[in-house]
Amino acid sequence: MLHRSHIYGVMGEFSTPDELIHATEKVREAGYRRVNAYSPFPVEGLSEALGLKRNMVAPICLLGGLTGGLGGFFFQYWVAVIAYPQNIAGRPLNSWPAFIPVTFELTILGAALSAVFGMLALNKLPQPHHPVFNVPRFTHASSDRFFVCIEAKDPKFHLEECARLLQQLHAHHIVEVPDD
Amino acid sequence: MSAGQPPLDSPEIRRLSPVIGPGYTYGSVTEKISSIVLTRPTSLGWFIGFAIAFSFMGLMTIAIGWLIIKGVGIWGINIPIGWGFAIVNFVWWIGIGHAGTLISAILFLLNQKWRTSINRFAEAMTLFAVACAGIFPLIHTGRPWMAFYMMPYPSTMGLWPQFRSPLIWDVFAVSTYGTVSLLFWFVGLIPDLATLRDRSIQKPAKIIYGMLALGWRGSARHWHRYQSAYLLLAGLATPLVLSVHTVVSFDFAIAIVPGWHTTIFPPYFVAGAIYSGFAMVLTIAIPLRKAYGLEDFITMRHLDNMAKVMLATGLIVAYGYFFEFFMSLYSGNKFDVFLVQQRLHGPYAPYYYALILCNILTPQLLWSYKLRHNVAVLFLMSIVVNIGMWLERFVIVVISLTRDFVPSAWGRYSPTFWDWATFLGTMGMFVTLLFLFVRVLPAISIAEMRELVAETTEEKQ
């Protein structure tokens, strides 16, 4: 048997989203926790099957939006009142309604940038290489095939047992994923 | 399908053409869309079209080069018409961009399935239109190398932008719009770039698409966050797109010039923007589906729906024209009343009548089911609306500026060769970028089409 450190996990291939969800549920029911699924499009119900909870993208986005909005407003205040005050016929320097359009735009900008870069950072992307790319048939994960991978880091992981489980779930092309 | 909708086999729904042709699988949609980029030989038509567009873009480069050498005096602008073509074209281009965001964000939030096959190139259209729009205010400053003065940065002069000015609001609105549109487009592209990486045969293509795909591997954990981010972006882009043309309309409405100083401008500018944008999406979609045989993906249903959106927004625009007219007369303000007379009988009256013909009268033909299902008519109609919306901006900018408060300040405006060269040049740039886009990136979102296949097979079961 191979040493655990040389393999990343065992992967099974499925041809429909329903099979994928079913397999993921069964693998999790068998007690495996370090499991991941791969699909060419977001499959409805897959996150629940994997037991994924709420993610942090929305809070990060909120934070970015607040930073953009508050930062934008007070920056304009600082410019108009402190750094470069212009007395135009004695009108108030803090003409806050005039600052709203830019405040709004900066809120959106901050929220959008943090949503996208937050999502990429949480996903640890960009990551040019990953062990799953070692599987030759994995190129189908971006077109028409669905994969379940039980990772070797799982405390219950045993190569043959995992392969047998995937076989019972009617996976085609069950392969071990080398870790390099 | 949500519970509120009628069952699929009801006769009402059956009459609609489907959003995707029958018999497609995950593999075949992937193959069909990615083959346009990866395997199909580039047609002679592509090269000819690209060459024509690129030569117009060359004309733009010459026009801008000459402008930088000689200054804005080469244009037809004068005092009192300081804005002229540059601002007319800026507003026109920015407006066109709006349909892309509307399709990708608002229709996404409304869960409209028919958006799927048109959102990618509509977003690309947005980006390219914003790029074209951005050129005009930049070169209209006369010294484009000084344009960074508009950005807030700690300069040695201790100078800061005037945040009370709508022109500065515009800088922020347009640059935010450009940035968010780019993010939205790129996030949507990531899974498709991974598909192209996995399917390309040549090494350079594999490396380039691979780097752009950021190592996307379709992991369920990634999709989980990806969907959150995409939904949030759609939610953010929706108020943004409404704000952008609102801010553009503030450029006019905050000023006290007759014909500009009115509260109806923001909503009517936004409706007009969506109107012209959908016209441009049709202008692009019709040749695109023909050239690449995408009739199964961009079906009559899509064209029909876009025509309906055009009709609806066109009516809002007509309402805007009517109330602009009515409020001027009702206000009793003699300058406003005079401006209305100038629109109807002044030296630029033919433009006003042409605008009514293009924007209000002709589009009423779209009430007819037959005409909405005639591709040639739709294509012509989209061009007519594009011209009409350009005329609208011309009328707004030129008539108001040539008929100010005091007769001694009145003037005339006529564009020069260089005005036209710059305008046609930006059209060349727009089309050049579109040609490059359909050649190197998937013009239809492959991942979303696979989702659509999954949903339609589910419904059949």
XYZ file of C-alpha atoms in Angstrom:
641
model
C 0.000 0.000 0.000
C 1.121 3.521 -0.757
C 2.138 5.859 1.989
C -0.481 8.424 2.750
C 1.859 11.309 2.161
C 2.266 10.389 -1.506
C -1.342 10.602 -2.428
C -3.773 13.447 -2.205
C -6.870 11.291 -2.257
C -9.148 9.024 -4.240
C -11.381 10.376 -6.941
C -14.459 8.958 -8.599
C -16.182 10.248 -11.695
C -19.929 10.658 -12.256
C -21.917 11.725 -15.266
C -24.881 13.630 -13.839
C -25.376 16.201 -11.081
C -27.883 13.915 -9.332
C -25.356 11.078 -9.139
C -22.829 13.551 -7.794
C -25.119 14.749 -4.998
C -26.101 11.216 -4.137
C -22.485 10.082 -4.007
C -21.414 13.073 -1.936
C -24.164 12.410 0.591
C -23.258 8.730 0.845
C -19.550 9.458 1.272
C -20.340 11.883 4.061
C -22.734 9.408 5.633
C -19.905 6.867 5.645
C -18.131 9.238 8.005
C -15.642 10.970 5.744
C -15.198 14.690 6.392
C -12.335 15.749 4.112
C -14.416 15.361 0.986
C -14.727 17.668 -1.970
C -16.799 17.643 -5.135
C -15.952 19.157 -8.511
C -18.453 20.191 -11.132
C -18.495 22.142 -14.405
C -21.251 24.428 -13.109
C -22.692 25.213 -9.691
C -24.919 22.253 -8.781
C -27.955 23.067 -6.691
C -27.959 21.160 -3.419
C -24.286 20.235 -3.582
C -23.244 22.703 -0.886
C -25.842 21.190 1.460
C -24.687 17.665 0.569
C -21.145 18.666 1.496
C -22.371 20.318 4.678
C -21.037 23.749 3.681
C -22.208 26.520 5.957
C -22.650 30.192 5.224
C -19.555 31.747 3.800
C -17.716 34.946 4.598
C -18.103 36.670 1.219
C -21.142 38.735 2.231
C -19.641 40.078 5.501
C -16.430 40.999 3.667
C -18.497 42.760 1.017
C -20.418 44.694 3.674
C -17.204 45.733 5.330
C -15.750 46.883 2.013
C -18.898 48.845 1.233
C -18.892 50.553 4.630
C -15.214 51.400 4.298
C -15.768 52.818 0.821
C -18.812 54.818 1.826
C -17.628 56.211 5.152
C -14.094 56.726 3.885
C -15.438 58.437 0.777
C -17.743 60.748 2.686
C -15.272 61.814 5.310
C -12.562 62.227 2.724
C -14.783 64.715 0.887
C -15.570 66.405 4.176
C -11.884 66.688 4.922
C -11.132 68.113 1.461
C -14.003 70.600 1.480
C -13.807 71.746 5.092
C -10.240 71.262 6.287
C -7.727 70.841 3.484
C -9.093 73.158 0.815
C -11.935 75.307 2.158
C -13.477 77.673 -0.364
C -15.790 80.385 0.846
C -18.402 80.731 -1.878
C -20.784 83.522 -0.873
C -20.688 82.361 2.726
C -22.308 79.006 2.040
C -21.551 76.218 4.509
C -18.336 74.365 3.826
C -19.845 71.045 4.818
C -22.284 70.922 1.900
C -23.020 67.274 2.564
C -25.820 66.685 -0.014
C -23.318 67.464 -2.748
C -21.035 64.727 -1.404
C -23.644 61.976 -1.717
C -23.119 60.928 -5.364
C -19.399 60.276 -4.859
C -20.090 58.612 -1.488
C -22.560 56.301 -3.212
C -20.162 55.407 -6.027
C -17.340 54.696 -3.586
C -19.625 52.494 -1.483
C -20.388 50.379 -4.529
C -16.746 50.350 -5.589
C -15.538 49.243 -2.162
C -18.203 46.567 -1.851
C -17.633 45.173 -5.343
C -13.858 45.072 -5.051
C -13.998 43.377 -1.659
C -16.644 40.866 -2.813
C -14.499 39.746 -5.759
C -11.082 39.833 -4.116
C -12.536 38.439 -0.883
C -14.037 35.527 -2.800
C -10.732 34.862 -4.570
C -8.760 35.081 -1.328
C -11.115 32.750 0.561
C -10.865 30.307 -2.352
C -7.066 30.640 -2.225
C -6.997 31.622 -5.849
C -4.983 32.169 -7.956
C -3.414 28.785 -7.404
C -1.839 27.597 -10.639
C -1.317 24.022 -9.581
C -3.322 21.619 -7.488
C -2.992 17.827 -7.076
C -6.394 17.174 -8.698
C -4.965 18.411 -11.979
C -2.745 15.307 -11.959
C -5.739 13.194 -12.891
C -5.813 13.046 -16.699
C -9.611 12.839 -16.931
C -9.983 15.845 -14.643
C -10.022 18.090 -17.733
C -13.660 16.972 -18.018
C -14.431 18.699 -14.727
C -14.690 21.889 -16.734
C -16.995 20.489 -19.372
C -19.245 17.485 -18.766
C -18.148 15.301 -15.822
C -18.607 15.471 -12.047
C -16.034 14.296 -9.515
C -15.951 13.360 -5.869
C -12.625 13.276 -4.090
C -12.008 11.757 -0.665
C -8.839 13.388 0.598
C -5.993 11.487 2.225
C -5.972 13.964 5.097
C -9.232 12.474 6.337
C -8.574 10.550 9.600
C -10.618 7.618 8.299
C -8.817 7.546 4.969
C -7.853 4.135 3.650
C -7.124 3.840 -0.047
C -8.851 0.514 -0.776
C -11.853 1.208 1.405
C -12.457 4.573 -0.182
C -12.111 3.080 -3.653
C -14.570 0.347 -2.716
C -17.065 2.882 -1.401
C -16.875 4.888 -4.613
C -17.296 1.684 -6.597
C -20.466 0.867 -4.671
C -21.734 4.301 -5.637
C -21.210 3.402 -9.327
C -18.416 5.863 -9.966
C -16.554 5.351 -13.214
C -12.797 5.775 -13.453
C -11.898 5.561 -9.797
C -8.340 6.814 -9.518
C -5.888 7.764 -6.845
C -4.774 11.366 -6.988
C -1.008 11.673 -6.632
C 0.203 14.476 -4.431
C 3.306 16.220 -5.704
C -39.295 26.464 -11.466
C -40.960 28.494 -8.790
C -44.390 27.492 -7.645
C -46.103 30.633 -8.917
C -45.574 29.844 -12.586
C -47.958 27.744 -14.657
C -46.895 24.172 -15.472
C -44.698 23.846 -18.511
C -47.111 21.962 -20.676
C -49.765 24.659 -20.470
C -50.570 25.944 -23.966
C -49.584 29.475 -23.055
C -45.955 28.588 -22.470
C -45.701 26.180 -25.330
C -46.160 28.975 -27.805
C -42.941 30.671 -26.679
C -39.810 29.536 -28.415
C -37.379 27.888 -25.981
C -34.364 29.648 -24.508
C -32.126 26.873 -25.815
C -32.582 24.554 -28.804
C -33.518 20.925 -28.082
C -31.118 18.021 -27.598
C -28.126 19.753 -26.037
C -25.957 18.088 -23.383
C -23.229 19.499 -21.120
C -20.641 18.203 -23.542
C -22.271 19.542 -26.676
C -22.854 23.099 -25.426
C -19.261 23.179 -24.224
C -18.040 21.871 -27.559
C -20.180 24.198 -29.629
C -19.284 27.421 -27.818
C -15.622 26.697 -27.156
C -15.042 25.535 -30.735
C -15.663 29.085 -31.979
C -12.573 30.118 -30.082
C -10.429 27.007 -30.160
C -10.898 24.831 -33.211
C -12.915 26.514 -35.902
C -10.739 28.189 -38.520
C -10.986 31.971 -38.561
C -13.209 32.842 -41.487
C -12.348 35.250 -44.261
C -15.368 37.313 -43.209
C -13.801 37.814 -39.787
C -10.587 39.141 -41.336
C -12.449 41.478 -43.691
C -14.703 42.785 -40.916
C -11.775 43.199 -38.574
C -9.744 45.036 -41.228
C -12.553 47.523 -41.884
C -13.141 48.132 -38.169
C -9.430 48.415 -37.496
C -8.959 51.022 -40.234
C -11.652 53.145 -38.613
C -9.845 52.739 -35.336
C -6.737 53.966 -37.143
C -8.732 57.020 -38.203
C -9.515 57.632 -34.537
C -5.834 57.447 -33.639
C -5.034 60.003 -36.349
C -7.892 62.270 -35.237
C -6.780 62.169 -31.612
C -3.140 62.641 -32.593
C -4.027 65.712 -34.643
C -6.172 66.984 -31.774
C -3.271 66.713 -29.374
C -1.012 68.580 -31.795
C -3.462 71.352 -32.694
C -5.887 71.531 -29.777
C -9.685 71.455 -29.631
C -9.896 74.239 -32.233
C -9.956 71.557 -34.940
C -13.458 70.636 -33.758
C -16.640 72.555 -34.479
C -16.999 73.685 -30.864
C -17.095 77.389 -30.115
C -18.468 79.766 -27.539
C -21.342 79.254 -26.607
C -21.346 75.605 -27.805
C -18.407 74.351 -25.785
C -19.680 70.796 -25.534
C -20.533 69.704 -29.071
C -19.802 66.241 -30.389
C -17.531 65.220 -27.542
C -20.315 65.291 -24.945
C -23.033 64.069 -27.342
C -20.926 61.019 -28.116
C -19.900 60.501 -24.491
C -23.503 60.347 -23.330
C -24.483 58.134 -26.266
C -21.726 55.593 -25.617
C -22.250 55.501 -21.864
C -25.953 54.902 -22.452
C -25.257 51.987 -24.749
C -23.260 50.318 -22.046
C -26.256 50.229 -19.712
C -28.039 47.343 -21.399
C -25.120 45.029 -20.675
C -25.332 45.622 -16.941
C -29.110 45.503 -17.014
C -29.042 42.098 -18.688
C -26.305 40.692 -16.513
C -27.404 42.118 -13.158
C -31.073 43.046 -13.083
C -32.296 40.111 -15.168
C -30.098 37.838 -13.035
C -31.771 39.083 -9.846
C -35.167 38.658 -11.496
C -34.204 35.075 -12.361
C -34.831 35.526 -16.082
C -33.420 32.452 -17.798
C -33.324 34.032 -21.214
C -30.511 36.306 -20.106
C -28.039 33.416 -20.011
C -26.932 33.273 -23.618
C -26.744 37.017 -24.151
C -25.196 38.280 -20.926
C -21.553 37.605 -21.812
C -21.350 39.607 -25.002
C -23.699 42.240 -23.620
C -21.240 42.749 -20.754
C -18.365 42.878 -23.217
C -20.336 45.463 -25.150
C -20.693 47.470 -21.923
C -16.968 47.468 -21.307
C -16.116 48.491 -24.847
C -18.817 51.171 -24.880
C -17.503 52.592 -21.606
C -13.983 52.578 -23.077
C -15.254 54.551 -26.099
C -17.224 56.901 -23.853
C -14.245 57.559 -21.614
C -12.179 58.862 -24.524
C -14.456 61.844 -25.166
C -14.392 63.773 -21.895
C -10.697 62.976 -21.679
C -9.825 64.545 -25.031
C -12.433 67.262 -24.546
C -10.357 68.595 -21.667
C -7.990 69.814 -24.380
C -4.967 68.702 -22.404
C -5.651 65.013 -21.810
C -2.236 64.559 -20.189
C -3.510 66.751 -17.349
C -6.644 64.628 -16.811
C -5.257 63.204 -13.597
C -6.009 66.602 -12.006
C -9.562 65.283 -11.618
C -8.417 62.468 -9.353
C -7.923 63.275 -5.678
C -4.258 62.880 -4.917
C -1.943 64.795 -2.594
C -0.398 67.210 -5.058
C 2.485 69.544 -4.277
C 0.143 72.446 -5.086
C -2.144 71.426 -2.224
C -5.025 71.369 -4.700
C -8.062 69.084 -4.332
C -10.980 68.303 -6.657
C -14.227 70.247 -6.271
C -16.551 67.535 -4.959
C -19.583 69.788 -5.369
C -19.255 69.653 -9.142
C -21.303 67.164 -11.186
C -18.309 66.803 -13.497
C -16.313 65.301 -10.634
C -19.277 63.078 -9.734
C -19.108 61.924 -13.332
C -15.450 60.952 -12.998
C -16.302 58.769 -10.018
C -19.503 57.340 -11.504
C -17.955 56.378 -14.837
C -14.732 54.990 -13.383
C -16.659 52.955 -10.784
C -18.975 51.730 -13.506
C -16.062 50.681 -15.694
C -14.336 48.897 -12.797
C -17.425 47.055 -11.554
C -18.416 46.027 -15.098
C -14.934 44.642 -15.621
C -15.082 42.695 -12.336
C -18.509 41.306 -13.133
C -17.419 40.239 -16.584
C -14.192 38.682 -15.369
C -15.813 36.786 -12.507
C -18.311 35.363 -14.986
C -15.464 34.403 -17.287
C -13.344 32.478 -14.752
C -15.064 29.057 -15.154
C -15.121 29.465 -18.926
C -11.442 30.330 -19.000
C -10.847 27.073 -17.118
C -12.834 25.258 -19.816
C -10.717 26.842 -22.532
C -7.543 25.952 -20.608
C -8.637 22.317 -20.394
C -9.730 22.082 -24.000
C -7.044 23.998 -25.862
C -4.449 21.941 -27.669
C -1.717 24.469 -28.322
C 0.707 25.146 -25.507
C 0.609 28.981 -25.627
C -3.200 29.003 -25.508
C -3.130 26.578 -22.576
C -0.719 28.786 -20.660
C -2.552 32.056 -21.340
C -6.015 30.704 -20.566
C -4.543 28.846 -17.612
C -3.130 32.006 -16.087
C -6.370 33.908 -16.664
C -8.429 31.081 -15.132
C -6.459 31.572 -11.876
C -6.356 27.803 -11.352
C -10.129 27.381 -11.233
C -10.992 23.705 -10.729
C -14.738 23.728 -10.211
C -14.466 22.800 -6.541
C -17.826 22.803 -4.776
C -16.354 24.914 -1.990
C -15.241 27.466 -4.578
C -18.605 27.476 -6.349
C -20.245 28.087 -2.993
C -18.375 31.364 -2.468
C -18.383 32.177 -6.168
C -22.168 32.175 -6.253
C -22.332 34.464 -3.217
C -19.898 36.877 -4.831
C -21.758 36.800 -8.151
C -25.093 37.469 -6.502
C -23.617 40.333 -4.485
C -22.070 41.826 -7.604
C -25.427 41.655 -9.354
C -27.048 43.348 -6.373
C -24.395 46.070 -6.387
C -24.400 46.593 -10.142
C -28.154 47.182 -10.193
C -28.205 50.451 -8.211
C -24.895 51.357 -9.820
C -26.231 51.197 -13.362
C -29.182 53.362 -12.368
C -26.845 55.851 -10.715
C -24.452 56.211 -13.639
C -26.816 57.776 -16.124
C -28.429 59.692 -13.288
C -25.077 61.310 -12.579
C -24.551 61.882 -16.316
C -27.917 63.630 -16.411
C -26.815 65.790 -13.442
C -24.131 67.204 -15.733
C -27.078 68.844 -17.469
C -29.770 69.101 -14.818
C -27.621 70.862 -12.190
C -26.895 73.650 -14.687
C -29.494 76.409 -15.119
C -29.485 76.282 -18.928
C -33.036 76.179 -20.381
C -34.038 72.683 -21.394
C -31.505 71.123 -19.022
C -32.637 72.333 -15.629
C -35.355 69.785 -14.992
C -35.981 67.009 -12.497
C -37.222 64.559 -15.111
C -33.715 64.171 -16.514
C -32.382 61.359 -14.263
C -35.159 58.778 -14.845
C -35.548 59.697 -18.459
C -31.805 59.466 -19.095
C -31.705 56.023 -17.476
C -34.645 54.790 -19.576
C -33.039 56.233 -22.690
C -29.768 54.524 -21.833
C -31.428 51.137 -21.505
C -33.361 51.788 -24.697
C -30.263 52.531 -26.751
C -28.360 49.733 -25.049
C -30.898 47.092 -25.987
C -30.873 48.458 -29.512
C -27.109 47.960 -29.609
C -27.355 44.448 -28.155
C -29.730 43.582 -31.002
C -27.423 45.219 -33.543
C -24.633 42.923 -32.328
C -26.611 39.764 -31.540
C -28.298 39.442 -34.929
C -25.116 39.255 -37.042
C -23.315 37.262 -34.325
C -25.848 34.421 -34.179
C -25.932 34.317 -37.971
C -22.151 34.265 -38.446
C -21.473 31.561 -35.852
C -24.670 29.530 -36.242
C -25.807 30.259 -32.690
C -29.534 30.294 -33.515
C -30.086 27.483 -31.001
C -28.615 29.552 -28.180
C -29.744 33.059 -29.105
C -33.252 32.080 -30.108
C -36.212 34.099 -31.380
C -37.336 34.200 -27.756
C -34.309 36.326 -26.898
C -34.790 38.667 -29.820
C -38.481 38.952 -29.055
C -37.842 39.761 -25.391
C -35.221 42.345 -26.240
C -37.624 43.968 -28.688
C -40.225 44.119 -25.933
C -37.768 45.760 -23.523
C -36.955 48.249 -26.277
C -40.619 48.991 -26.791
C -41.224 49.462 -23.055
C -38.220 51.719 -22.438
C -39.039 53.579 -25.659
C -42.434 54.416 -24.219
C -40.820 55.700 -21.013
C -38.596 57.887 -23.157
C -41.670 59.117 -25.065
C -43.286 59.948 -21.728
C -40.117 61.856 -20.820
C -40.272 63.892 -24.065
C -43.885 64.666 -23.498
C -43.389 65.892 -19.949
C -40.289 67.839 -20.812
C -42.486 69.622 -23.316
C -45.452 69.974 -20.997
C -43.474 71.223 -17.998
C -41.759 73.879 -20.104
C -45.108 75.234 -21.268
C -46.817 74.802 -17.895
C -44.001 76.526 -16.004
C -44.648 79.722 -17.917
C -40.905 80.407 -17.795
C -40.307 82.387 -20.962
C -36.868 80.898 -21.591
C -38.221 77.377 -21.333
C -41.183 78.196 -23.573
C -38.829 79.771 -26.064
C -36.651 76.661 -26.045
C -39.625 74.495 -26.932
C -40.391 76.831 -29.829
C -36.791 76.576 -30.928
C -36.982 72.782 -30.900
C -40.086 72.858 -33.074
C -39.227 75.766 -35.396
C -35.582 76.693 -34.823
C -32.612 75.983 -37.071
C -32.214 72.489 -35.582
C -35.890 71.555 -35.840
C -35.238 68.837 -38.484
C -33.078 67.015 -35.920
C -35.892 67.185 -33.402
C -38.427 65.772 -35.850
C -35.979 63.064 -36.895
C -35.541 62.207 -33.233
C -39.307 61.862 -32.717
C -39.533 59.723 -35.833
C -36.677 57.412 -34.803
C -37.367 57.130 -31.088
C -41.113 57.323 -30.754
C -42.929 56.643 -34.009
C -40.913 53.876 -35.703
C -40.545 51.643 -32.611
C -44.346 51.410 -32.331
C -44.065 48.831 -35.123
C -42.694 46.506 -32.428
C -46.215 46.011 -31.101
C -46.643 43.589 -33.984
C -45.741 39.983 -33.161
C -44.893 39.345 -36.831
C -42.446 42.222 -37.037
C -40.797 41.279 -33.732
C -40.157 37.865 -35.224
C -38.673 39.255 -38.403
C -34.914 39.371 -37.863
C -34.248 41.855 -40.673
C -36.862 44.287 -39.353
C -35.456 44.011 -35.828
C -31.963 44.711 -37.082
C -33.094 47.817 -38.988
C -35.156 48.938 -36.023
C -32.175 48.646 -33.696
C -30.121 50.869 -36.018
C -32.965 53.407 -36.176
C -33.146 53.551 -32.370
C -29.378 53.949 -32.110
C -29.545 56.908 -34.477
C -32.552 58.294 -32.637
C -30.827 58.176 -29.273
C -27.781 59.896 -30.713
C -30.043 62.620 -32.106
C -31.640 63.008 -28.685
C -28.307 63.895 -27.118
C -27.506 66.179 -30.038
C -30.797 68.021 -29.555
C -30.273 68.336 -25.796
C -26.709 69.609 -26.034
C -26.841 71.789 -29.131
C -30.280 73.422 -29.062
C -29.995 74.474 -25.424
C -26.488 75.859 -25.813
C -27.237 77.735 -29.027
C -30.318 79.396 -27.493
C -29.199 80.682 -24.120
C -30.851 83.512 -22.178
C -29.520 86.517 -24.057
C -29.784 86.776 -27.866
C -26.234 88.144 -28.005
C -25.071 84.780 -26.608
C -26.794 82.740 -29.304
C -24.748 80.770 -31.772
C -24.645 77.970 -34.288
C -22.849 74.679 -34.236
C -21.690 72.430 -37.005
C -19.270 69.533 -36.637
C -16.057 69.430 -38.653
C -14.325 66.556 -40.402
C -12.345 65.842 -37.232
C -15.509 65.592 -35.146
C -16.827 62.936 -37.477
C -13.455 61.211 -37.720
C -13.264 60.864 -33.946
C -16.845 59.634 -33.673
C -16.584 57.096 -36.498
C -13.182 56.159 -35.109
C -14.619 55.192 -31.733
C -17.197 53.068 -33.555
C -14.244 51.397 -35.287
C -12.601 50.786 -31.930
C -15.830 49.357 -30.519
C -16.246 46.937 -33.413
C -12.529 46.028 -33.404
C -12.733 45.082 -29.745
C -15.886 43.056 -30.395
C -14.190 41.172 -33.226
C -11.227 40.353 -30.998
C -13.553 39.361 -28.175
C -15.548 36.802 -30.184
C -12.304 35.386 -31.527
C -10.460 34.826 -28.232
C -13.147 34.488 -25.533
C -16.405 32.536 -25.402
C -19.143 34.925 -26.536
C -21.724 32.943 -24.567
C -21.218 31.855 -20.975
C -20.496 28.112 -21.203
C -20.894 27.393 -17.486
C -24.280 29.095 -17.378
C -25.421 27.301 -20.526
C -24.563 23.989 -18.836
C -26.650 25.087 -15.882
C -29.481 25.854 -18.278
C -29.126 22.378 -19.815
C -29.304 20.883 -16.326
C -32.422 22.870 -15.519
C -34.189 22.032 -18.772
C -33.429 18.305 -18.451
C -34.769 18.422 -14.898
C -37.971 20.002 -16.126
C -38.448 17.331 -18.749
C -38.172 14.544 -16.199
